[in-house]
CSV table of C-alpha atoms and ligand atoms in Angstrom, one decimal:
chain,number,residue,atom,x,y,z
E,1,MET,CA,-9.1,-18.3,35.2
E,2,LYS,CA,-11.0,-20.3,32.5
E,3,LEU,CA,-14.4,-19.1,33.6
E,4,ARG,CA,-13.0,-15.6,33.5
E,5,SER,CA,-11.6,-15.8,29.9
E,6,VAL,CA,-14.9,-17.2,28.8
E,7,THR,CA,-16.9,-14.3,30.3
E,8,CYS,CA,-14.4,-12.0,28.4
E,9,TRP,CA,-15.1,-13.7,25.2
E,10,LEU,CA,-18.7,-13.3,25.7
E,11,VAL,CA,-18.5,-9.7,26.5
E,12,LEU,CA,-16.3,-9.0,23.7
E,13,LEU,CA,-19.0,-11.0,21.1
E,14,ALA,CA,-21.7,-9.2,22.8
E,15,THR,CA,-20.3,-5.8,22.2
E,16,GLY,CA,-19.1,-6.4,18.8
E,17,ALA,CA,-15.5,-5.7,19.8
E,18,TYR,CA,-14.4,-8.9,18.3
E,19,GLY,CA,-15.0,-10.1,14.6
E,20,TRP,CA,-16.7,-6.9,13.6
E,21,ALA,CA,-17.9,-7.2,9.9
E,22,THR,CA,-18.9,-3.9,8.9
E,23,PRO,CA,-15.9,-1.4,8.4
E,24,PRO,CA,-16.2,1.8,10.6
E,25,GLU,CA,-17.2,4.7,8.3
E,26,ASP,CA,-15.4,7.6,10.5
E,27,ALA,CA,-12.9,8.1,13.1
E,28,GLU,CA,-15.7,8.0,15.9
E,29,GLN,CA,-15.9,4.4,15.1
E,30,GLY,CA,-12.4,3.7,16.1
E,31,PRO,CA,-9.0,3.4,14.5
E,32,LEU,CA,-8.5,2.1,11.0
E,33,HIS,CA,-7.4,-1.6,11.0
E,34,LEU,CA,-4.4,-2.1,8.6
E,35,LEU,CA,-2.4,-5.1,7.6
E,36,VAL,CA,1.2,-4.0,6.8
E,37,VAL,CA,3.0,-6.6,4.3
E,38,THR,CA,6.7,-6.8,4.0
E,39,GLY,CA,9.1,-9.5,2.7
E,40,GLY,CA,11.2,-10.1,-0.1
E,41,HIS,CA,13.2,-6.9,0.1
E,42,ASP,CA,15.3,-5.2,2.8
E,43,TYR,CA,14.1,-2.0,4.7
E,44,PRO,CA,15.1,0.0,7.6
E,45,THR,CA,12.8,-0.2,10.7
E,46,SER,CA,12.1,3.6,10.3
E,47,PHE,CA,9.2,2.3,8.0
E,48,TYR,CA,7.2,1.1,10.9
E,49,THR,CA,7.1,4.5,12.1
E,50,LEU,CA,4.8,5.6,9.3
E,51,PHE,CA,2.2,3.7,11.2
E,52,GLU,CA,2.6,5.2,14.5
E,53,SER,CA,-0.8,7.0,14.8
E,54,PRO,CA,-2.4,5.6,18.1
E,55,GLY,CA,-6.2,6.2,17.8
E,56,GLU,CA,-6.1,6.5,14.1
E,57,PHE,CA,-4.3,3.4,12.8
E,58,GLN,CA,-4.3,-0.2,14.4
E,59,TRP,CA,-1.9,-2.4,12.6
E,60,ASP,CA,-0.7,-5.9,12.2
E,61,HIS,CA,2.5,-6.9,10.5
E,62,ALA,CA,2.8,-10.0,8.2
E,63,PRO,CA,6.5,-10.6,7.3
E,64,SER,CA,5.6,-12.3,4.0
E,65,ASN,CA,3.0,-12.4,1.4
E,66,HIS,CA,2.2,-16.0,2.1
E,67,GLU,CA,1.7,-15.1,5.8
E,68,ALA,CA,-0.6,-12.0,4.8
E,69,PHE,CA,-2.9,-13.9,2.5
E,70,ARG,CA,-3.3,-17.5,4.0
E,71,SER,CA,-6.5,-16.6,5.1
E,72,ASP,CA,-9.8,-14.5,4.3
E,73,LEU,CA,-9.0,-10.9,5.3
E,74,ARG,CA,-12.4,-9.4,4.8
E,75,GLY,CA,-13.8,-8.0,8.1
E,76,LYS,CA,-10.5,-8.2,9.6
E,77,TYR,CA,-8.8,-5.3,7.9
E,78,GLU,CA,-9.9,-2.3,6.3
E,79,VAL,CA,-6.6,-1.1,4.5
E,80,LEU,CA,-3.8,-3.4,3.2
E,81,VAL,CA,-0.4,-1.7,3.0
E,82,LEU,CA,1.7,-3.5,0.6
E,83,TYR,CA,5.7,-3.0,1.1
E,84,ASP,CA,6.7,-6.5,0.1
E,85,SER,CA,8.7,-7.6,-3.2
E,86,SER,CA,6.9,-10.9,-4.0
E,87,ARG,CA,7.0,-13.0,-7.0
E,88,GLU,CA,5.2,-16.3,-6.1
E,89,ILE,CA,1.8,-16.5,-4.7
E,90,SER,CA,-0.4,-19.7,-4.4
E,91,GLU,CA,-3.8,-20.1,-5.9
E,92,GLY,CA,-5.5,-19.9,-2.6
E,93,GLU,CA,-3.4,-16.7,-1.5
E,94,LYS,CA,-4.4,-15.1,-4.7
E,95,ARG,CA,-8.1,-15.8,-3.9
E,96,ASN,CA,-7.9,-14.3,-0.5
E,97,LEU,CA,-6.1,-11.2,-2.0
E,98,THR,CA,-8.5,-10.9,-4.8
E,99,ASP,CA,-11.7,-11.3,-2.5
E,100,PHE,CA,-10.1,-8.4,-0.3
E,101,VAL,CA,-9.7,-5.8,-2.9
E,102,ARG,CA,-12.9,-6.7,-4.6
E,103,SER,CA,-14.9,-6.2,-1.2
E,104,GLY,CA,-14.4,-2.6,-1.2
E,105,ALA,CA,-11.6,-2.4,1.3
E,106,GLY,CA,-8.6,-0.2,0.5
E,107,MET,CA,-4.9,-0.7,-0.5
E,108,VAL,CA,-1.8,1.4,-0.4
E,109,VAL,CA,1.1,0.0,-2.6
E,110,LEU,CA,4.5,1.4,-1.6
E,111,HIS,CA,7.7,1.6,-3.6
E,112,HIS,CA,9.0,-1.8,-4.4
E,113,ALA,CA,5.8,-3.5,-4.1
E,114,ILE,CA,5.1,-2.4,-7.6
E,115,LEU,CA,7.5,-5.5,-8.5
E,116,ASP,CA,5.0,-7.9,-7.1
E,117,TYR,CA,3.4,-10.7,-9.2
E,118,PRO,CA,4.8,-9.8,-12.8
E,119,ASP,CA,3.1,-12.8,-14.0
E,120,TRP,CA,-0.1,-11.8,-12.7
E,121,GLU,CA,-1.6,-9.4,-15.4
E,122,TRP,CA,-4.9,-8.3,-13.7
E,123,TRP,CA,-3.1,-7.6,-10.7
E,124,TRP,CA,-0.4,-5.0,-12.1
E,125,ARG,CA,-2.7,-3.9,-15.1
E,126,ASP,CA,-6.1,-3.4,-13.5
E,127,VAL,CA,-5.4,-3.2,-9.7
E,128,VAL,CA,-2.3,-1.3,-9.2
E,129,GLY,CA,-2.1,0.5,-12.5
E,130,GLY,CA,1.5,0.0,-13.2
E,131,LYS,CA,4.5,-2.4,-13.5
E,132,TYR,CA,8.1,-2.3,-12.9
E,133,LEU,CA,9.4,-4.3,-15.8
E,134,LEU,CA,12.1,-6.8,-14.3
E,135,LYS,CA,13.4,-7.7,-17.8
E,136,PRO,CA,12.5,-6.2,-21.3
E,137,GLU,CA,8.9,-6.9,-22.4
E,138,ASN,CA,7.0,-6.3,-25.7
E,139,GLY,CA,9.9,-4.4,-27.2
E,140,LYS,CA,10.1,-2.1,-23.9
E,141,PRO,CA,13.4,-2.6,-22.1
E,142,GLY,CA,13.6,-3.3,-18.4
E,143,SER,CA,12.8,-0.6,-15.9
E,144,THR,CA,15.9,0.9,-14.0
E,145,TYR,CA,16.3,2.5,-10.6
E,146,LEU,CA,18.7,4.8,-9.0
E,147,HIS,CA,19.3,5.4,-5.4
E,148,ASP,CA,20.0,8.8,-3.3
E,149,GLN,CA,18.5,11.2,-5.7
E,150,GLU,CA,17.5,14.7,-4.7
E,151,ILE,CA,13.8,14.9,-6.1
E,152,SER,CA,11.6,17.8,-6.3
E,153,VAL,CA,8.2,16.7,-6.3
E,154,GLU,CA,4.7,18.5,-6.8
E,155,PRO,CA,1.2,17.8,-6.5
E,156,VAL,CA,-0.9,17.3,-9.6
E,157,GLY,CA,-4.7,18.6,-9.7
E,158,LYS,CA,-6.9,18.2,-6.6
E,159,HIS,CA,-7.5,15.1,-4.6
E,160,PRO,CA,-8.0,14.3,-1.1
E,161,ILE,CA,-4.8,12.6,-0.6
E,162,LEU,CA,-3.0,16.0,-1.2
E,163,THR,CA,-4.6,17.6,1.5
E,164,GLY,CA,-1.8,19.7,3.3
E,165,LEU,CA,0.8,18.8,0.9
E,166,GLY,CA,2.6,21.2,-1.4
E,167,PRO,CA,5.7,20.9,-3.5
E,168,MET,CA,8.3,19.2,-1.5
E,169,ARG,CA,12.1,17.8,-1.8
E,170,ILE,CA,13.0,14.5,-0.8
E,171,ASN,CA,16.2,12.2,-1.0
E,172,ASP,CA,14.8,8.8,-2.4
E,173,GLU,CA,15.3,6.1,-4.9
E,174,THR,CA,13.7,6.8,-8.5
E,175,TYR,CA,12.2,4.3,-11.0
E,176,LYS,CA,12.3,4.8,-14.8
E,177,GLY,CA,10.9,2.9,-17.7
E,178,MET,CA,7.8,1.5,-15.8
E,179,TRP,CA,4.5,0.6,-17.6
E,180,ILE,CA,2.0,2.8,-16.1
E,181,SER,CA,-1.5,2.6,-17.0
E,182,PRO,CA,-2.9,5.5,-19.0
E,183,LYS,CA,-6.2,5.2,-16.9
E,184,VAL,CA,-4.5,6.1,-13.6
E,185,GLN,CA,-4.9,9.5,-11.9
E,186,VAL,CA,-1.4,10.8,-11.3
E,187,ILE,CA,-1.4,13.1,-8.0
E,188,LEU,CA,2.2,13.5,-7.7
E,189,LYS,CA,4.9,14.2,-10.3
E,190,THR,CA,8.7,15.0,-10.5
E,191,ASN,CA,10.8,16.3,-13.7
E,192,HIS,CA,13.8,14.4,-12.3
E,193,PRO,CA,15.5,13.1,-15.4
E,194,THR,CA,16.0,9.5,-13.8
E,195,SER,CA,12.3,9.2,-12.9
E,196,ASP,CA,9.2,8.4,-15.2
E,197,GLY,CA,7.6,11.5,-13.8
E,198,PRO,CA,4.4,10.2,-12.0
E,199,VAL,CA,5.5,9.2,-8.3
E,200,ALA,CA,2.1,8.7,-6.9
E,201,TRP,CA,-1.3,7.7,-8.6
E,202,VAL,CA,-4.6,6.6,-7.9
E,203,SER,CA,-5.6,3.4,-9.7
E,204,PRO,CA,-8.8,3.3,-12.0
E,205,PHE,CA,-9.6,0.1,-10.1
E,206,LYS,CA,-13.4,0.5,-9.1
E,207,ASP,CA,-14.0,-2.3,-6.6
E,208,SER,CA,-11.7,-0.6,-4.0
E,209,ARG,CA,-9.8,2.4,-3.2
E,210,VAL,CA,-6.0,1.8,-4.7
E,211,VAL,CA,-3.1,4.3,-4.3
E,212,TYR,CA,0.4,3.7,-5.4
E,213,ILE,CA,3.4,5.5,-4.1
E,214,GLN,CA,6.7,5.1,-5.9
E,215,LEU,CA,8.6,7.1,-3.2
E,216,GLY,CA,9.8,5.3,0.2
E,217,HIS,CA,13.0,3.4,-0.2
E,218,GLY,CA,14.8,4.2,3.0
E,219,GLU,CA,15.0,6.2,6.2
E,220,LEU,CA,15.4,9.6,4.7
E,221,ALA,CA,12.0,9.2,2.9
E,222,HIS,CA,10.5,7.5,5.8
E,223,ARG,CA,11.3,10.4,8.1
E,224,ASN,CA,10.7,13.2,5.5
E,225,ALA,CA,7.4,15.2,6.8
E,226,GLY,CA,5.9,15.4,3.3
E,227,TYR,CA,6.3,11.7,2.8
E,228,ARG,CA,4.8,11.0,6.1
E,229,ARG,CA,1.7,13.1,5.4
E,230,LEU,CA,1.4,11.6,1.9
E,231,VAL,CA,1.3,8.0,3.2
E,232,HIS,CA,-0.9,9.0,6.2
E,233,ASN,CA,-3.3,10.7,3.7
E,234,ALA,CA,-3.3,7.7,1.3
E,235,ILE,CA,-4.2,5.2,4.0
E,236,LEU,CA,-7.1,7.4,5.3
E,237,TRP,CA,-8.4,7.8,2.0
E,238,ALA,CA,-7.9,4.2,1.0
E,239,GLY,CA,-10.0,3.4,4.2
E,240,ASN,CA,-12.7,5.7,3.4
E,241,ARG,CA,-11.7,8.2,6.1
E,242,LEU,CA,-10.7,11.2,3.9
E,243,GLY,CA,-12.6,12.8,1.2
E,244,PRO,CA,-14.6,11.6,-1.6
V,1,ZN,ZN1,14.1,0.7,-3.1
């Protein structure tokens, strides 16, 4: 048994199936490797169905940001999907997360993950391009949320993430009073009065492809065909598998 497992390791190393360092450039090179990060906020398991795409996505789940960023992620994953709501992060974890997003790898930030690291200005200002204000800040009141809203959403301009997406209706939670960077490219908006308007944007961050999607609170959103397409496209784009 021991000899056999050693042989397997040698075969894997020789074929490059283990520890590959160069991210695949297209689907022919295999599935995109995702790390999905949760923790700090409840969610229904319907969330996991967003990544059920055999052959396209291969994903690992980290149930906390501490577990996700305790080691160097470069070369292991091509796209980070954040669905956590984390306030605390150690210096070592910060370094691993920073190294990852500076390495050209992609990131999709979903819904309440915009509450992450309010004290880490570079993170929310330059990387995510927005911040949910947990308390009043610089004369701006705290952000607000409202569950179970029927929202009409429409695409803005052209972007590969919008491929196959038209106007859609979704029952979801809205956020209002966020700080949104004037440098983001808004790709989806709503005119619902309890929302800021932009519900998905591409960050101006240059080192990697970063997308934020405000939608996605619960099962009704997770099972909404338009939302599923949106998240799917965003992951493909962040992973350099969709469009320029
Ligand atoms: Zn929510």
